[in-house]
Amino acid sequence: PANDTDSLRQTLIAGSLQVQQQIIPQLADLGNEGLSVLMEFLLKRRDNPATWIDGKAYQVLYNSDALPAKEFLLSCFPEGIVPLKSECGINYNPLQQLLAAQDFQAADRVTIQKMCELAGPTAVQRKWLYFTEVENAPAVDLQTINYLWLVHSEGKFGFSVQREIWLSLGKNWDSFWPKIGWKNGNNWTRYPNGFTWDLSAPRGHLPLSNQLRGVRVFASLLSHPAWAKSAT
Ligand code: UYC
């Protein structure tokens, strides 16, 4: 019904974040008419940095079977809504696709893989990182990975979210682990099935960073100059 679509359209354009968040799934339920409102919304906002609201709208189109949505994304946002900047030629499109599909578990694996690629071929073979490799990782690439997580998680997941929580707890790891759902009492959360692979997880729950070899790598990541300015 055109009337519904039109009033939702107005509300989407003018509403608060919270209202927009509620409107987007309603538009998704309205078929092609609703989808075209979401397309218009994304186009109008494309000159500004993407926020997680853009992420929501994009994800509806990305996960839709409708042909107009597919054609729109192919011509206007072939690589998603986050610029996939890399200083060392790494392709972040696989990560963007998994996050757009809200497959957080696979996205987490790819994130670990990409972090190793950043460090170079020996780290790719080793499948884990030394803290010195994290210290030397280019800020641009870390920001791209982080921005992808933020935009596709309602701002809930990402290294900068973890850093913000960690700093707010005075860098106290014992308070930090339970806060992000990685430890419950004396028990580490079990990989992979103990973790929560959707948006019902606590803030900062993802992406994971294996603590088997100690906290040093994660500390370097959360202290990286990439986050010094408000890169959130
Ligand atoms: N795992 O427990 N983890 C693995 C986490 C720990 C362990 C991978 C996170 C505690 C073993 C990821 C937590 C621990 C393996 C994570 C966690 C432990 C493994 C896959 C909560 C035992 C497989 C990627 C802090 C008490 C063998 C990877 C191995 C894998 C993540 C055990 C992403 C956040 C201290 C035995 N765990 N990990 O790195 O050698 O292999 O990795 O952190």
mmCIF file of C-alpha atoms in Angstrom, residues 74-206:
data_model
loop_
_atom_site.group_PDB
_atom_site.id
_atom_site.type_symbol
_atom_site.label_atom_id
_atom_site.label_comp_id
_atom_site.label_asym_id
_atom_site.label_seq_id
_atom_site.Cartn_x
_atom_site.Cartn_y
_atom_site.Cartn_z
ATOM 1 C CA LEU A 74 25.789 -4.236 -8.341
ATOM 2 C CA SER A 75 25.686 -0.832 -10.001
ATOM 3 C CA CYS A 76 25.857 1.470 -6.957
ATOM 4 C CA PHE A 77 27.627 -0.444 -4.169
ATOM 5 C CA PRO A 78 29.518 -3.339 -5.794
ATOM 6 C CA GLU A 79 31.948 -3.521 -2.855
ATOM 7 C CA GLY A 80 29.558 -2.584 -0.072
ATOM 8 C CA ILE A 81 29.237 0.718 1.787
ATOM 9 C CA VAL A 82 32.580 0.749 3.605
ATOM 10 C CA PRO A 83 35.595 1.805 1.509
ATOM 11 C CA LEU A 84 37.837 -1.282 1.454
ATOM 12 C CA LYS A 85 41.099 0.624 1.902
ATOM 13 C CA SER A 86 44.298 -1.358 2.277
ATOM 14 C CA GLU A 87 47.880 -0.231 2.380
ATOM 15 C CA CYS A 88 49.176 -3.632 1.334
ATOM 16 C CA GLY A 89 46.772 -4.762 -1.353
ATOM 17 C CA ILE A 90 44.617 -6.995 0.839
ATOM 18 C CA ASN A 91 41.128 -7.741 -0.458
ATOM 19 C CA TYR A 92 38.545 -7.163 2.269
ATOM 20 C CA ASN A 93 35.551 -7.952 0.081
ATOM 21 C CA PRO A 94 35.150 -11.511 1.467
ATOM 22 C CA LEU A 95 34.938 -10.026 4.959
ATOM 23 C CA GLN A 96 32.437 -7.383 3.878
ATOM 24 C CA GLN A 97 30.237 -10.054 2.272
ATOM 25 C CA LEU A 98 30.175 -12.313 5.336
ATOM 26 C CA LEU A 99 29.369 -9.367 7.598
ATOM 27 C CA ALA A 100 26.640 -8.135 5.238
ATOM 28 C CA ALA A 101 25.164 -11.645 5.390
ATOM 29 C CA GLN A 102 25.465 -11.433 9.223
ATOM 30 C CA ASP A 103 27.517 -14.636 9.252
ATOM 31 C CA PHE A 104 29.553 -13.465 12.231
ATOM 32 C CA GLN A 105 31.245 -16.781 12.853
ATOM 33 C CA ALA A 106 32.692 -17.064 9.353
ATOM 34 C CA ALA A 107 33.510 -13.337 9.427
ATOM 35 C CA ASP A 108 35.471 -13.913 12.622
ATOM 36 C CA ARG A 109 37.558 -16.633 10.990
ATOM 37 C CA VAL A 110 38.236 -14.419 7.971
ATOM 38 C CA THR A 111 39.221 -11.574 10.300
ATOM 39 C CA ILE A 112 41.869 -13.766 11.940
ATOM 40 C CA GLN A 113 43.041 -14.808 8.462
ATOM 41 C CA LYS A 114 43.239 -11.202 7.233
ATOM 42 C CA MET A 115 45.160 -10.134 10.341
ATOM 43 C CA CYS A 116 47.716 -12.827 9.522
ATOM 44 C CA GLU A 117 47.862 -11.668 5.882
ATOM 45 C CA LEU A 118 48.618 -8.187 7.190
ATOM 46 C CA ALA A 119 51.616 -9.546 9.057
ATOM 47 C CA GLY A 120 52.948 -11.416 6.034
ATOM 48 C CA PRO A 121 53.430 -14.943 4.673
ATOM 49 C CA THR A 122 55.115 -16.401 7.754
ATOM 50 C CA ALA A 123 52.172 -15.362 9.937
ATOM 51 C CA VAL A 124 49.726 -16.778 7.363
ATOM 52 C CA GLN A 125 51.483 -20.149 7.655
ATOM 53 C CA ARG A 126 51.703 -19.935 11.446
ATOM 54 C CA LYS A 127 47.992 -18.919 11.678
ATOM 55 C CA TRP A 128 48.580 -16.661 14.691
ATOM 56 C CA LEU A 129 50.367 -13.400 15.407
ATOM 57 C CA TYR A 130 53.272 -12.068 17.439
ATOM 58 C CA PHE A 131 52.571 -8.811 19.231
ATOM 59 C CA THR A 132 55.349 -7.102 17.257
ATOM 60 C CA GLU A 133 53.494 -7.971 14.055
ATOM 61 C CA VAL A 134 50.348 -6.350 15.404
ATOM 62 C CA GLU A 135 52.299 -3.241 16.413
ATOM 63 C CA ASN A 136 53.591 -2.930 12.861
ATOM 64 C CA ALA A 137 50.253 -3.509 11.133
ATOM 65 C CA PRO A 138 49.132 -0.541 9.024
ATOM 66 C CA ALA A 139 46.480 1.601 10.699
ATOM 67 C CA VAL A 140 44.479 1.922 7.478
ATOM 68 C CA ASP A 141 43.919 -1.822 7.254
ATOM 69 C CA LEU A 142 42.991 -2.195 10.917
ATOM 70 C CA GLN A 143 40.551 0.691 10.517
ATOM 71 C CA THR A 144 38.957 -0.947 7.488
ATOM 72 C CA ILE A 145 38.462 -4.248 9.330
ATOM 73 C CA ASN A 146 37.089 -2.400 12.355
ATOM 74 C CA TYR A 147 34.791 -0.160 10.306
ATOM 75 C CA LEU A 148 33.313 -3.204 8.546
ATOM 76 C CA TRP A 149 32.521 -4.842 11.891
ATOM 77 C CA LEU A 150 31.024 -1.632 13.320
ATOM 78 C CA VAL A 151 28.797 -0.847 10.345
ATOM 79 C CA HIS A 152 27.430 -4.384 10.112
ATOM 80 C CA SER A 153 26.808 -4.924 13.825
ATOM 81 C CA GLU A 154 24.761 -1.903 14.907
ATOM 82 C CA GLY A 155 28.018 -0.524 16.287
ATOM 83 C CA LYS A 156 28.267 -3.415 18.707
ATOM 84 C CA PHE A 157 31.306 -5.338 17.474
ATOM 85 C CA GLY A 158 34.820 -4.271 16.524
ATOM 86 C CA PHE A 159 38.253 -3.610 18.002
ATOM 87 C CA SER A 160 37.414 0.021 18.757
ATOM 88 C CA VAL A 161 34.398 -1.076 20.805
ATOM 89 C CA GLN A 162 36.591 -3.536 22.708
ATOM 90 C CA ARG A 163 39.200 -0.825 23.245
ATOM 91 C CA GLU A 164 36.605 1.609 24.573
ATOM 92 C CA ILE A 165 35.309 -0.942 27.094
ATOM 93 C CA TRP A 166 38.854 -1.971 28.068
ATOM 94 C CA LEU A 167 39.846 1.671 28.701
ATOM 95 C CA SER A 168 36.646 2.302 30.642
ATOM 96 C CA LEU A 169 37.670 -0.554 32.956
ATOM 97 C CA GLY A 170 41.138 0.919 33.514
ATOM 98 C CA LYS A 171 42.681 -1.791 31.277
ATOM 99 C CA ASN A 172 41.772 -4.401 33.859
ATOM 100 C CA TRP A 173 41.612 -7.750 32.049
ATOM 101 C CA ASP A 174 39.823 -9.530 34.913
ATOM 102 C CA SER A 175 36.917 -7.097 34.614
ATOM 103 C CA PHE A 176 37.112 -7.023 30.837
ATOM 104 C CA TRP A 177 36.680 -10.760 30.065
ATOM 105 C CA PRO A 178 33.283 -11.241 31.718
ATOM 106 C CA LYS A 179 32.113 -7.867 30.389
ATOM 107 C CA ILE A 180 32.571 -8.999 26.781
ATOM 108 C CA GLY A 181 31.407 -12.550 27.498
ATOM 109 C CA TRP A 182 34.767 -14.289 27.121
ATOM 110 C CA LYS A 183 34.883 -15.616 30.675
ATOM 111 C CA ASN A 184 32.288 -16.636 33.204
ATOM 112 C CA GLY A 185 33.643 -16.869 36.738
ATOM 113 C CA ASN A 186 36.807 -18.956 36.389
ATOM 114 C CA ASN A 187 35.768 -20.488 33.089
ATOM 115 C CA TRP A 188 36.909 -19.302 29.712
ATOM 116 C CA THR A 189 34.169 -19.354 27.113
ATOM 117 C CA ARG A 190 34.669 -22.410 24.879
ATOM 118 C CA TYR A 191 35.564 -21.889 21.229
ATOM 119 C CA PRO A 192 33.509 -21.969 19.054
ATOM 120 C CA ASN A 193 30.169 -23.033 20.520
ATOM 121 C CA GLY A 194 30.320 -21.112 23.789
ATOM 122 C CA PHE A 195 30.444 -17.818 21.933
ATOM 123 C CA THR A 196 27.370 -15.927 20.732
ATOM 124 C CA TRP A 197 27.450 -15.492 16.963
ATOM 125 C CA ASP A 198 24.696 -12.890 16.626
ATOM 126 C CA LEU A 199 23.697 -9.419 17.822
ATOM 127 C CA SER A 200 22.313 -10.745 21.105
ATOM 128 C CA ALA A 201 25.950 -10.972 22.291
ATOM 129 C CA PRO A 202 27.356 -8.426 24.739
ATOM 130 C CA ARG A 203 28.983 -5.305 23.246
ATOM 131 C CA GLY A 204 32.551 -6.019 22.237
ATOM 132 C CA HIS A 205 32.036 -9.812 22.129
ATOM 133 C CA LEU A 206 33.447 -10.017 18.587
#
